[in-house]
Amino acid sequence: FICQAKGCGKCFKRREHLKRHVLSIHTNDKPFKCHWPECNKTFSRHDNLNQHLKVH
C-alpha cells in the first residue's frame, strides 16, 4: 500500500498502517486532547496522547 500524498510515496505492508500514517502525517485532524490543566496539546492518535500523559 503506497501513500498517494504529494511527494510522499511511503510504502506499507498493511492498509491500516497506511491509514494511520495518512491521519498522523498528512492531515491536521487531532481529535485527542490532553485535559491536563493548562496543557493544550492535541494528537492525531490515541496512543500518542497516552504516551504524552506520562509526562504529567
Coordinates of C-alpha atoms in Angstrom, one line a residue:
F1 CA 0.0 0.0 0.0
I2 CA 1.5 3.2 -1.2
C3 CA 0.8 6.7 0.2
Q4 CA -0.7 8.9 -2.5
A5 CA 0.1 12.2 -0.8
K6 CA 2.0 14.5 -3.0
G7 CA 5.8 14.0 -2.5
C8 CA 5.4 11.1 -0.1
G9 CA 5.2 7.6 -1.7
K10 CA 5.9 5.8 1.6
C11 CA 5.0 2.1 1.4
F12 CA 3.2 -0.1 3.9
K13 CA 2.5 -3.8 4.1
R14 CA -0.8 -3.3 5.8
R15 CA -3.7 -1.0 4.8
E16 CA -4.3 0.0 8.4
H17 CA -0.7 1.2 8.7
L18 CA -1.1 3.4 5.6
K19 CA -4.3 4.8 7.1
R20 CA -2.6 5.6 10.4
H21 CA 0.3 7.2 8.5
V22 CA -2.1 9.4 6.5
L23 CA -4.0 10.5 9.6
S24 CA -1.0 11.3 11.6
I25 CA 1.3 12.9 9.0
H26 CA -0.9 14.3 6.2
T27 CA -3.9 15.7 8.0
N28 CA -4.4 18.3 10.7
D29 CA -7.1 16.2 12.4
K30 CA -6.1 15.9 16.0
P31 CA -9.2 14.8 17.9
F32 CA -7.4 13.5 21.0
K33 CA -6.9 16.4 23.5
C34 CA -4.9 16.5 26.7
H35 CA -7.3 17.5 29.5
W36 CA -4.5 18.3 32.0
P37 CA -4.9 21.9 33.3
E38 CA -3.1 24.4 31.1
C39 CA -2.0 21.8 28.6
N40 CA -3.3 22.4 25.2
K41 CA -1.6 19.6 23.3
T42 CA -3.7 17.6 20.8
F43 CA -2.8 14.4 19.0
S44 CA -4.0 12.5 15.9
R45 CA -3.6 9.1 17.6
H46 CA -4.9 7.9 21.0
D47 CA -1.7 6.1 21.7
N48 CA 0.3 9.3 21.3
L49 CA -2.0 11.0 23.8
N50 CA -1.4 8.2 26.3
Q51 CA 2.3 8.4 25.9
H52 CA 2.1 12.2 26.4
L53 CA 0.1 11.8 29.6
K54 CA 3.0 10.1 31.2
V55 CA 4.9 13.4 31.4
H56 CA 2.3 15.0 33.7

